[in-house]
mmCIF file of C-alpha atoms in Angstrom:
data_model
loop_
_atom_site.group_PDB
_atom_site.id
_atom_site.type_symbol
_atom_site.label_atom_id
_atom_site.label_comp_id
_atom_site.label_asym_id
_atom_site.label_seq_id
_atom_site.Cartn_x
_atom_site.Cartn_y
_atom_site.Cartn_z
ATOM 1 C CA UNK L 1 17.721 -2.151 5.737
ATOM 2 C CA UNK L 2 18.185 -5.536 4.805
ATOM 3 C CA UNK L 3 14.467 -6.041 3.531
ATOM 4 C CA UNK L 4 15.411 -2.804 1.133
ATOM 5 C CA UNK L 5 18.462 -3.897 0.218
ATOM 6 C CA UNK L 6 17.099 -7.266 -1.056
ATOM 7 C CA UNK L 7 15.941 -5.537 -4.323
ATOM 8 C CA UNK L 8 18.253 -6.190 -6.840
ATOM 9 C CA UNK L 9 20.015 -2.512 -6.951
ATOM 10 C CA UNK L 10 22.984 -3.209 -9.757
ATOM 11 C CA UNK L 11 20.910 -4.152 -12.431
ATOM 12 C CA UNK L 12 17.837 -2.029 -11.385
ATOM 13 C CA UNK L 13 18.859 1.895 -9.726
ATOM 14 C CA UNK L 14 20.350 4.542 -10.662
ATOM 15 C CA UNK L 15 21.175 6.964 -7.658
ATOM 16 C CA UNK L 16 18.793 9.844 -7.199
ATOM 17 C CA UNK L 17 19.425 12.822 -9.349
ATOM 18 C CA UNK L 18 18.055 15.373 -6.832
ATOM 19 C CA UNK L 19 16.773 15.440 -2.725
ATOM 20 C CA UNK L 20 13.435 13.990 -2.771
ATOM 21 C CA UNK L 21 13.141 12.565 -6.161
ATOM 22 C CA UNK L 22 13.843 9.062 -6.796
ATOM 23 C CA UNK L 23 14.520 7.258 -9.845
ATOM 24 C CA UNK L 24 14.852 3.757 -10.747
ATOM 25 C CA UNK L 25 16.334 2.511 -14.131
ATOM 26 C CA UNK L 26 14.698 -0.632 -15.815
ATOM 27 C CA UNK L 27 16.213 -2.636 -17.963
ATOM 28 C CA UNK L 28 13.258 -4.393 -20.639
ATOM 29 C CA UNK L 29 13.877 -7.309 -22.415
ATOM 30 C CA UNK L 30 15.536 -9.031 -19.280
ATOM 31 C CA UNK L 31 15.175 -12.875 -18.936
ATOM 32 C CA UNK L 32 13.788 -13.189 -15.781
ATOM 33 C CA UNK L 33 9.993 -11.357 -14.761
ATOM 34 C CA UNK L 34 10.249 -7.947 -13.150
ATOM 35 C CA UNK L 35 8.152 -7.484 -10.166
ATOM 36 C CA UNK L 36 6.403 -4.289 -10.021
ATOM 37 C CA UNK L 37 5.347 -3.377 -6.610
ATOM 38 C CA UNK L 38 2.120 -1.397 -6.237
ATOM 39 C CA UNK L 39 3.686 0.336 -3.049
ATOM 40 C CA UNK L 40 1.291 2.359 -1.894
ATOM 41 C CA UNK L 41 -1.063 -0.851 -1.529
ATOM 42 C CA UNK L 42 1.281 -2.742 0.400
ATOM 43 C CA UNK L 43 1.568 0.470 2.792
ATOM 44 C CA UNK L 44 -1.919 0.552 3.503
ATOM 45 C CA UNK L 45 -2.514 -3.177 3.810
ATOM 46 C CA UNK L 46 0.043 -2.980 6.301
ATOM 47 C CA UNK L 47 -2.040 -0.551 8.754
ATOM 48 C CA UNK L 48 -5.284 -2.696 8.218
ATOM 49 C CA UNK L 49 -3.149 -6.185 8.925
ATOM 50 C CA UNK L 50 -3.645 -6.206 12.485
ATOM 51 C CA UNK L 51 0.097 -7.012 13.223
ATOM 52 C CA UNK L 52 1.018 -3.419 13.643
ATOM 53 C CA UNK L 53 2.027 -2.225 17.361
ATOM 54 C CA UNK L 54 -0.554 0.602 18.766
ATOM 55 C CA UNK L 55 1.656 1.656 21.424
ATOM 56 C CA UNK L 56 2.516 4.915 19.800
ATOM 57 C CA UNK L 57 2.366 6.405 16.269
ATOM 58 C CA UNK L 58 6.560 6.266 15.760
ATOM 59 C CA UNK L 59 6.721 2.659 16.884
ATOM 60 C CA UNK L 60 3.371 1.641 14.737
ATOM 61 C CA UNK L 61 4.640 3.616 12.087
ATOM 62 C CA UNK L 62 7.881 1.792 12.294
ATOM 63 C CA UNK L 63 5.451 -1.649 12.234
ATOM 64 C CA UNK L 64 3.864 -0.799 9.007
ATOM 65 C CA UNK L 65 6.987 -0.355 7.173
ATOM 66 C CA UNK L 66 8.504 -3.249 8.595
ATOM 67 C CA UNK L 67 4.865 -5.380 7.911
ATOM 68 C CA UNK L 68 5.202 -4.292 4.275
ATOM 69 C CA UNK L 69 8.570 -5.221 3.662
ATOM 70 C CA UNK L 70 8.151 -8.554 5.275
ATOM 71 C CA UNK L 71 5.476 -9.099 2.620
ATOM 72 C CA UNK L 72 7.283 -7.813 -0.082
ATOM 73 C CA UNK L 73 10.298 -9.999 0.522
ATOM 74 C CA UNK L 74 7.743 -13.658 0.867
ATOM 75 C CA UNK L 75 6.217 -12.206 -2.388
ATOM 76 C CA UNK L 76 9.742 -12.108 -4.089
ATOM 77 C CA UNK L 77 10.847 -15.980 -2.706
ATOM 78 C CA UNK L 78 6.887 -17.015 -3.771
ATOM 79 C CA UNK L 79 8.290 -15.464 -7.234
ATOM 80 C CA UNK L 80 12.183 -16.549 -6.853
ATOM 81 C CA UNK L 81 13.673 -13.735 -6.008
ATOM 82 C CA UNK L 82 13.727 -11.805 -9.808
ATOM 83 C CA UNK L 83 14.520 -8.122 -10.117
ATOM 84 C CA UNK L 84 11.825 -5.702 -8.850
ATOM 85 C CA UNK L 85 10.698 -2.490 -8.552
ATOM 86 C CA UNK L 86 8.168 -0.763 -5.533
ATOM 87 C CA UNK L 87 6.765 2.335 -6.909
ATOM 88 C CA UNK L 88 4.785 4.930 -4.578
ATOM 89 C CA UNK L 89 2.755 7.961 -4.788
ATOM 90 C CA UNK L 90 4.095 10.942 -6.411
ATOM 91 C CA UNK L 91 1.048 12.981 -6.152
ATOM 92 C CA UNK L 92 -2.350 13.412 -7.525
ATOM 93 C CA UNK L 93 -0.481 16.186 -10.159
ATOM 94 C CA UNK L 94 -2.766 16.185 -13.098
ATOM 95 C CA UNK L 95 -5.418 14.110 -12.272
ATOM 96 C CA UNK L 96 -6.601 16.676 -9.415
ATOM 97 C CA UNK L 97 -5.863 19.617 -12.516
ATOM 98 C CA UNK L 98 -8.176 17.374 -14.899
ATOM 99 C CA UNK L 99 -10.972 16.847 -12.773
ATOM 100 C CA UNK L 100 -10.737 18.650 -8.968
ATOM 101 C CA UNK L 101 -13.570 16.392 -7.564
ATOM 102 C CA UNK L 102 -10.891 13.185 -8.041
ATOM 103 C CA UNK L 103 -11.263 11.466 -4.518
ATOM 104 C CA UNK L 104 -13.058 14.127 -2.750
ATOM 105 C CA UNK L 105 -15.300 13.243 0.352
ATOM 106 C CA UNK L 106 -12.211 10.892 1.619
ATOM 107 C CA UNK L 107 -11.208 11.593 4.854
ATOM 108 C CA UNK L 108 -8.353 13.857 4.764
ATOM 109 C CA UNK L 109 -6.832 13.328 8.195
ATOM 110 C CA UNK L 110 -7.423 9.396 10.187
ATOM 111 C CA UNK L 111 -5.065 7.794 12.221
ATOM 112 C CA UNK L 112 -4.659 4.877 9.586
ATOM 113 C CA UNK L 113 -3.695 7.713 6.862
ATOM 114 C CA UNK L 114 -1.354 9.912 9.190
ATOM 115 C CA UNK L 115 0.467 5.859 9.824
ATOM 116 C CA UNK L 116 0.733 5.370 6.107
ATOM 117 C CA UNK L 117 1.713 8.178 5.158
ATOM 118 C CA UNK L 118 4.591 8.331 7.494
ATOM 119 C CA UNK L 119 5.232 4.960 6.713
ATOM 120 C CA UNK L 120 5.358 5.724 2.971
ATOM 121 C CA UNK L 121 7.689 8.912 3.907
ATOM 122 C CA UNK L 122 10.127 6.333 5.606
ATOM 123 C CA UNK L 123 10.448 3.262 3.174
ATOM 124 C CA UNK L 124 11.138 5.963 0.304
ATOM 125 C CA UNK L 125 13.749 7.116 2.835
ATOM 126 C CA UNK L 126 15.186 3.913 3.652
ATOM 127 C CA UNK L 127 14.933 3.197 0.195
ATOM 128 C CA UNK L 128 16.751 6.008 -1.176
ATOM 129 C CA UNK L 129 19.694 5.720 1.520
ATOM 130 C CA UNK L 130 20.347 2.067 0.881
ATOM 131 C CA UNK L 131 19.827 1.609 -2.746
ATOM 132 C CA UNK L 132 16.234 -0.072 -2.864
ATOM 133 C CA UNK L 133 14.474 -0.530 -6.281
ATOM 134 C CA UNK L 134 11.954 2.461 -5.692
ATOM 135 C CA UNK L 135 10.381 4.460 -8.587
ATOM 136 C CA UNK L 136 8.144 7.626 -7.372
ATOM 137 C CA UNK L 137 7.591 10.543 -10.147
ATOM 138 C CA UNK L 138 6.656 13.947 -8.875
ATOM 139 C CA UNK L 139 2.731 14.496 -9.302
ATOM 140 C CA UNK L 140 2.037 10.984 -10.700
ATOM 141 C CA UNK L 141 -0.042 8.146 -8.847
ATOM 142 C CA UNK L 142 1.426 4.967 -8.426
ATOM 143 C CA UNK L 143 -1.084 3.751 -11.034
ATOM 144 C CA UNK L 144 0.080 5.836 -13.683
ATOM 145 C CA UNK L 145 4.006 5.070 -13.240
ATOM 146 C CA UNK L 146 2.673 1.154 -12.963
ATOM 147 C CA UNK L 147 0.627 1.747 -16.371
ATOM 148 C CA UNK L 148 3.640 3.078 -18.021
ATOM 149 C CA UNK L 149 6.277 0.343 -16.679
ATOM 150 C CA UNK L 150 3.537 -2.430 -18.169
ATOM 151 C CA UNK L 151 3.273 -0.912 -21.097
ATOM 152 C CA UNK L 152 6.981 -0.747 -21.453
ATOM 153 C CA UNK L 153 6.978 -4.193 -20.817
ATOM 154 C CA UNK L 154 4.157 -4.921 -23.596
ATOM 155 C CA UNK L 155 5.943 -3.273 -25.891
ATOM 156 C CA UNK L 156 9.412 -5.132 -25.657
ATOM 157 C CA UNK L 157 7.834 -8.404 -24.815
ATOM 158 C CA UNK L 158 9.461 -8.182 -21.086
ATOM 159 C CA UNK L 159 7.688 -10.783 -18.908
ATOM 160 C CA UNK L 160 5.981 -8.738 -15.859
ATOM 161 C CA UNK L 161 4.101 -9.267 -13.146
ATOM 162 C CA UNK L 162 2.127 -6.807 -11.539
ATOM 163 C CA UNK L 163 1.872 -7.271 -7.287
ATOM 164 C CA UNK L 164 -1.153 -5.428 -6.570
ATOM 165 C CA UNK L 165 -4.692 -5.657 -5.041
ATOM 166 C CA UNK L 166 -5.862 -2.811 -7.049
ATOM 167 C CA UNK L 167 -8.167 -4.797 -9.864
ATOM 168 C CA UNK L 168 -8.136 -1.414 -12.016
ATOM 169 C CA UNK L 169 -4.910 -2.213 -12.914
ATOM 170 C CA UNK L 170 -5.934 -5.626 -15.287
ATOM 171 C CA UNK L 171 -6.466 -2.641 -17.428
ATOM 172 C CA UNK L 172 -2.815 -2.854 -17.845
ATOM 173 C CA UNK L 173 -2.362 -6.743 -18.953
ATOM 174 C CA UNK L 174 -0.996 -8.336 -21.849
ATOM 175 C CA UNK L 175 0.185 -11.366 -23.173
ATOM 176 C CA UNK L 176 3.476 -10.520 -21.103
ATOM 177 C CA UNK L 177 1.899 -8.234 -18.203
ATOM 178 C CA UNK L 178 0.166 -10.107 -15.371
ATOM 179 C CA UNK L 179 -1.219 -9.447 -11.608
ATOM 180 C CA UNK L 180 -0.438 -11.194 -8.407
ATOM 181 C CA UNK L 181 -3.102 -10.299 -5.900
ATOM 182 C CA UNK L 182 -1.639 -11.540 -2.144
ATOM 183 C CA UNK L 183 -5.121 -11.842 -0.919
ATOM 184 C CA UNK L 184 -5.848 -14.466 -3.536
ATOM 185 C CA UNK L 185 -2.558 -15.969 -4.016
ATOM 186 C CA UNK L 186 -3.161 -16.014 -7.673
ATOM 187 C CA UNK L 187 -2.245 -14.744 -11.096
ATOM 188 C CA UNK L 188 -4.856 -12.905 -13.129
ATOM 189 C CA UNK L 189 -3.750 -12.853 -16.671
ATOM 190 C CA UNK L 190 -5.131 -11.067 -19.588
ATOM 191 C CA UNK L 191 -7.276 -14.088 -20.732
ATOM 192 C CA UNK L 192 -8.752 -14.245 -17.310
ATOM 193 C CA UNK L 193 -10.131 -10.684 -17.899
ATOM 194 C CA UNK L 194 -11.313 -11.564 -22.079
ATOM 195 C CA UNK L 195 -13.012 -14.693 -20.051
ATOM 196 C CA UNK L 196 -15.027 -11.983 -18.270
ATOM 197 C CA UNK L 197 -15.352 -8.785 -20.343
ATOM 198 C CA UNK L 198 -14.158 -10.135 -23.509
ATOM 199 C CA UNK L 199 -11.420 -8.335 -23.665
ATOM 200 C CA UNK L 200 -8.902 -6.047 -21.709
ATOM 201 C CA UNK L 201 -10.471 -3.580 -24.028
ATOM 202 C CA UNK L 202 -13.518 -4.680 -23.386
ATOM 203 C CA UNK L 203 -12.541 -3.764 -19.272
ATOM 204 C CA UNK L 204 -11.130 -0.233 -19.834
ATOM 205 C CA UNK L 205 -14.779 0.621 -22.080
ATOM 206 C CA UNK L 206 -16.657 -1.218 -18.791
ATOM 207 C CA UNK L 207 -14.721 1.377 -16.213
ATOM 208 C CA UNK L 208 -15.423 4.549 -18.119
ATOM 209 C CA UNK L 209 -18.794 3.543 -18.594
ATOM 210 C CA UNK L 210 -19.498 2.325 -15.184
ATOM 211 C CA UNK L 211 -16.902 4.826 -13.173
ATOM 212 C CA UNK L 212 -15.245 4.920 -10.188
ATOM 213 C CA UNK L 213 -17.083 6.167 -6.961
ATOM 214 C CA UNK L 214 -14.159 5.232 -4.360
ATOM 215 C CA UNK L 215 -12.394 7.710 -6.608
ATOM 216 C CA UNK L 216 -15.477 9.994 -7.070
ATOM 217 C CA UNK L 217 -15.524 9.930 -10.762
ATOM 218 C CA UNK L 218 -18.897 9.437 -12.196
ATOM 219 C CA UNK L 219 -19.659 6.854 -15.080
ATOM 220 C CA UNK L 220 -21.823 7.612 -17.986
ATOM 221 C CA UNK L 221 -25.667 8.525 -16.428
ATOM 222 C CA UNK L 222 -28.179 5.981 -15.760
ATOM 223 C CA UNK L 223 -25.487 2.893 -16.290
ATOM 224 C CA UNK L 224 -24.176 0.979 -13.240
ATOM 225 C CA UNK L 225 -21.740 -2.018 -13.168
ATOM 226 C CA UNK L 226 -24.302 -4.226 -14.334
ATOM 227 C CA UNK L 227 -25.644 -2.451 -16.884
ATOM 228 C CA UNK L 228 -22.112 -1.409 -17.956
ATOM 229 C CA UNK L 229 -21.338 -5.303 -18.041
ATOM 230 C CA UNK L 230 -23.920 -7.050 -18.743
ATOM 231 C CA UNK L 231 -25.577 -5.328 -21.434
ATOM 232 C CA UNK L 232 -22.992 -2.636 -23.373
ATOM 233 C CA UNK L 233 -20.272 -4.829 -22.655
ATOM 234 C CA UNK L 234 -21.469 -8.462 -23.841
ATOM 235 C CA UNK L 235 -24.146 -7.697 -25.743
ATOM 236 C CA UNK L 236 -23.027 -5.156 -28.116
ATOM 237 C CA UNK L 237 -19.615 -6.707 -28.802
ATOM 238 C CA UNK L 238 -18.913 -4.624 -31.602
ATOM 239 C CA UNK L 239 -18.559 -1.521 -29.227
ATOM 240 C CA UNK L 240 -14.544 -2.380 -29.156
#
C-alpha cells in the first residue's frame, strides 16, 4: 500500500466512476516529466526476475506485485520522484475485431501467465482502493492508452518519459516524449531512433513493412527486418 500510494494521487486521479473501471486524470503542460508506466511490462518482468517466491501461486503472486512495485518506486527516485501514471491491459477490444489472428499460437494458459495475470488483477486492486495513479480503458492494450498519453504530451509540449521495455513504443517519441528501458538504464530519444531509421516515421513505415511475428501480424511478403531496413528504409528515403 505504501508502494501504491507513492504515486502522486492529488494532482494525478480522479476516483473511479464505476466497479472495475479505472480512470486516471492527467494534467499536460505540468513542469515536471510525467512517468508513464508500461504496467503490464513491469508485471511480467516481475515473474521472469527470479526474486519471486515458488512456494505457492498466492504467495508468488503476492511476490510479483510486490517485485514490480519495488521497481517502479527505484525508477521514480532514479527520475526524482515526478508525477506518474502505470497503465495496464484493458483488453485486446478492437485489435482482436480488426484482425482475429492478433497473438494467436501464444500459450493461453502457463504458470508464468496465470502469476501475472493475478498479479495484474491485484495491483489494479490495490491501486484502485488506495488511490494509485493507474489508467486501464476497457478493450484497449496498454500500448494504445500509452500511444495516446504521448501523443497528448506531443501535442502540449508536456515533457514525458515513457518506462518501458517494449521498443515498439519509440514509435511514440517526440521532441518531448522519451523511453527509459530498466534493462539498459538509458533514455532512447527520438533522435536516437532518426540516427537509426531516419526518422520516427521512418520506424513506424519499417514495422508495417517488416511486421510483428511475436504478435502474429505478418509484414508486407518477401521483406524481412533487413530488407525492411536496410533497403526501403535507407535507401529510398523519399518513401516518408
Amino acid at each position: 500500500q505504501d508502494a501504491a500510494r507513492s504515486f502522486d494521487r492529488p494532482r494525478r486521479m480522479r476516483p473511479a466512476s464505476e466497479p472495475g473501471k479505472v480512470t486516471a486524470a492527467v494534467t499536460f503542460g505540468a513542469e515536471s516529466p510525467l512517468l508513464v508506466f508500461d504496467g503490464n511490462g513491469f508485471i511480467h518482468r516481475a515473474v521472469h526476475s527470479g526474486r519471486v517466491p515458488q512456494a505457492g501461486r498466492e504467495s508468488a503472486c503476492a511476490g510479483v506485485f510486490r517485485a514490480a512495485l519495488e521497481e517502479v518506486l527505484e525508477i521514480r527516485r532514479i527520475f526524482s520522484d515526478p508525477p506518474s501514471i502505470f497503465v495496464m491491459d484493458g483488453g485486446r477490444g478492437w485489435r482482436a475485431e480488426v484482425y482475429p489472428a492478433y497473438k494467436s499460437g501464444r500459450p493461453e494458459e502457463t504458470p508464468e501467465r496465470v502469476q501475472a495475470t493475478i498479479a495484474c488483477r491485484t495491483t489494479e486492486a490495490c491501486m484502485e482502493r488506495v488511490g494509485g495513479n493507474l489508467l486501464r480503458v476497457p478493450g484497449a492494450e496498454a500500448d494504445d492508452v500509452v500511444s495516446i498519453v504521448a501523443a497528448r504530451c506531443r501535442e502540449t509540449g508536456t515533457e514525458a518519459v515513457i518506462v518501458s521495455e517494449d521498443g515498439d513504443l519509440d514509435q511514440c517519441l517526440g521532441p518531448t516524449v522519451s523511453r527509459y528501458s530498466v534493462m539498459k538504464r538509458a533514455v532512447r530519444k527520438a533522435s536516437d531512433v532518426s540516427a537509426e531509421y531516419g526518422s520516427v516515421l521512418r520506424f513506424i513505415l519499417y514495422k508495417a513493412l517488416a511486421g510483428d511475428p511475436g504478435d502474429n501480424i505478418p509484414g508486407l511478403a518477401g521483406i524481412g527486418d533487413k530488407r525492411a531496413a536496410d533497403t526501403l528504409i535507407r535507401r529510398y528515403r523519399y518513401l516518408v
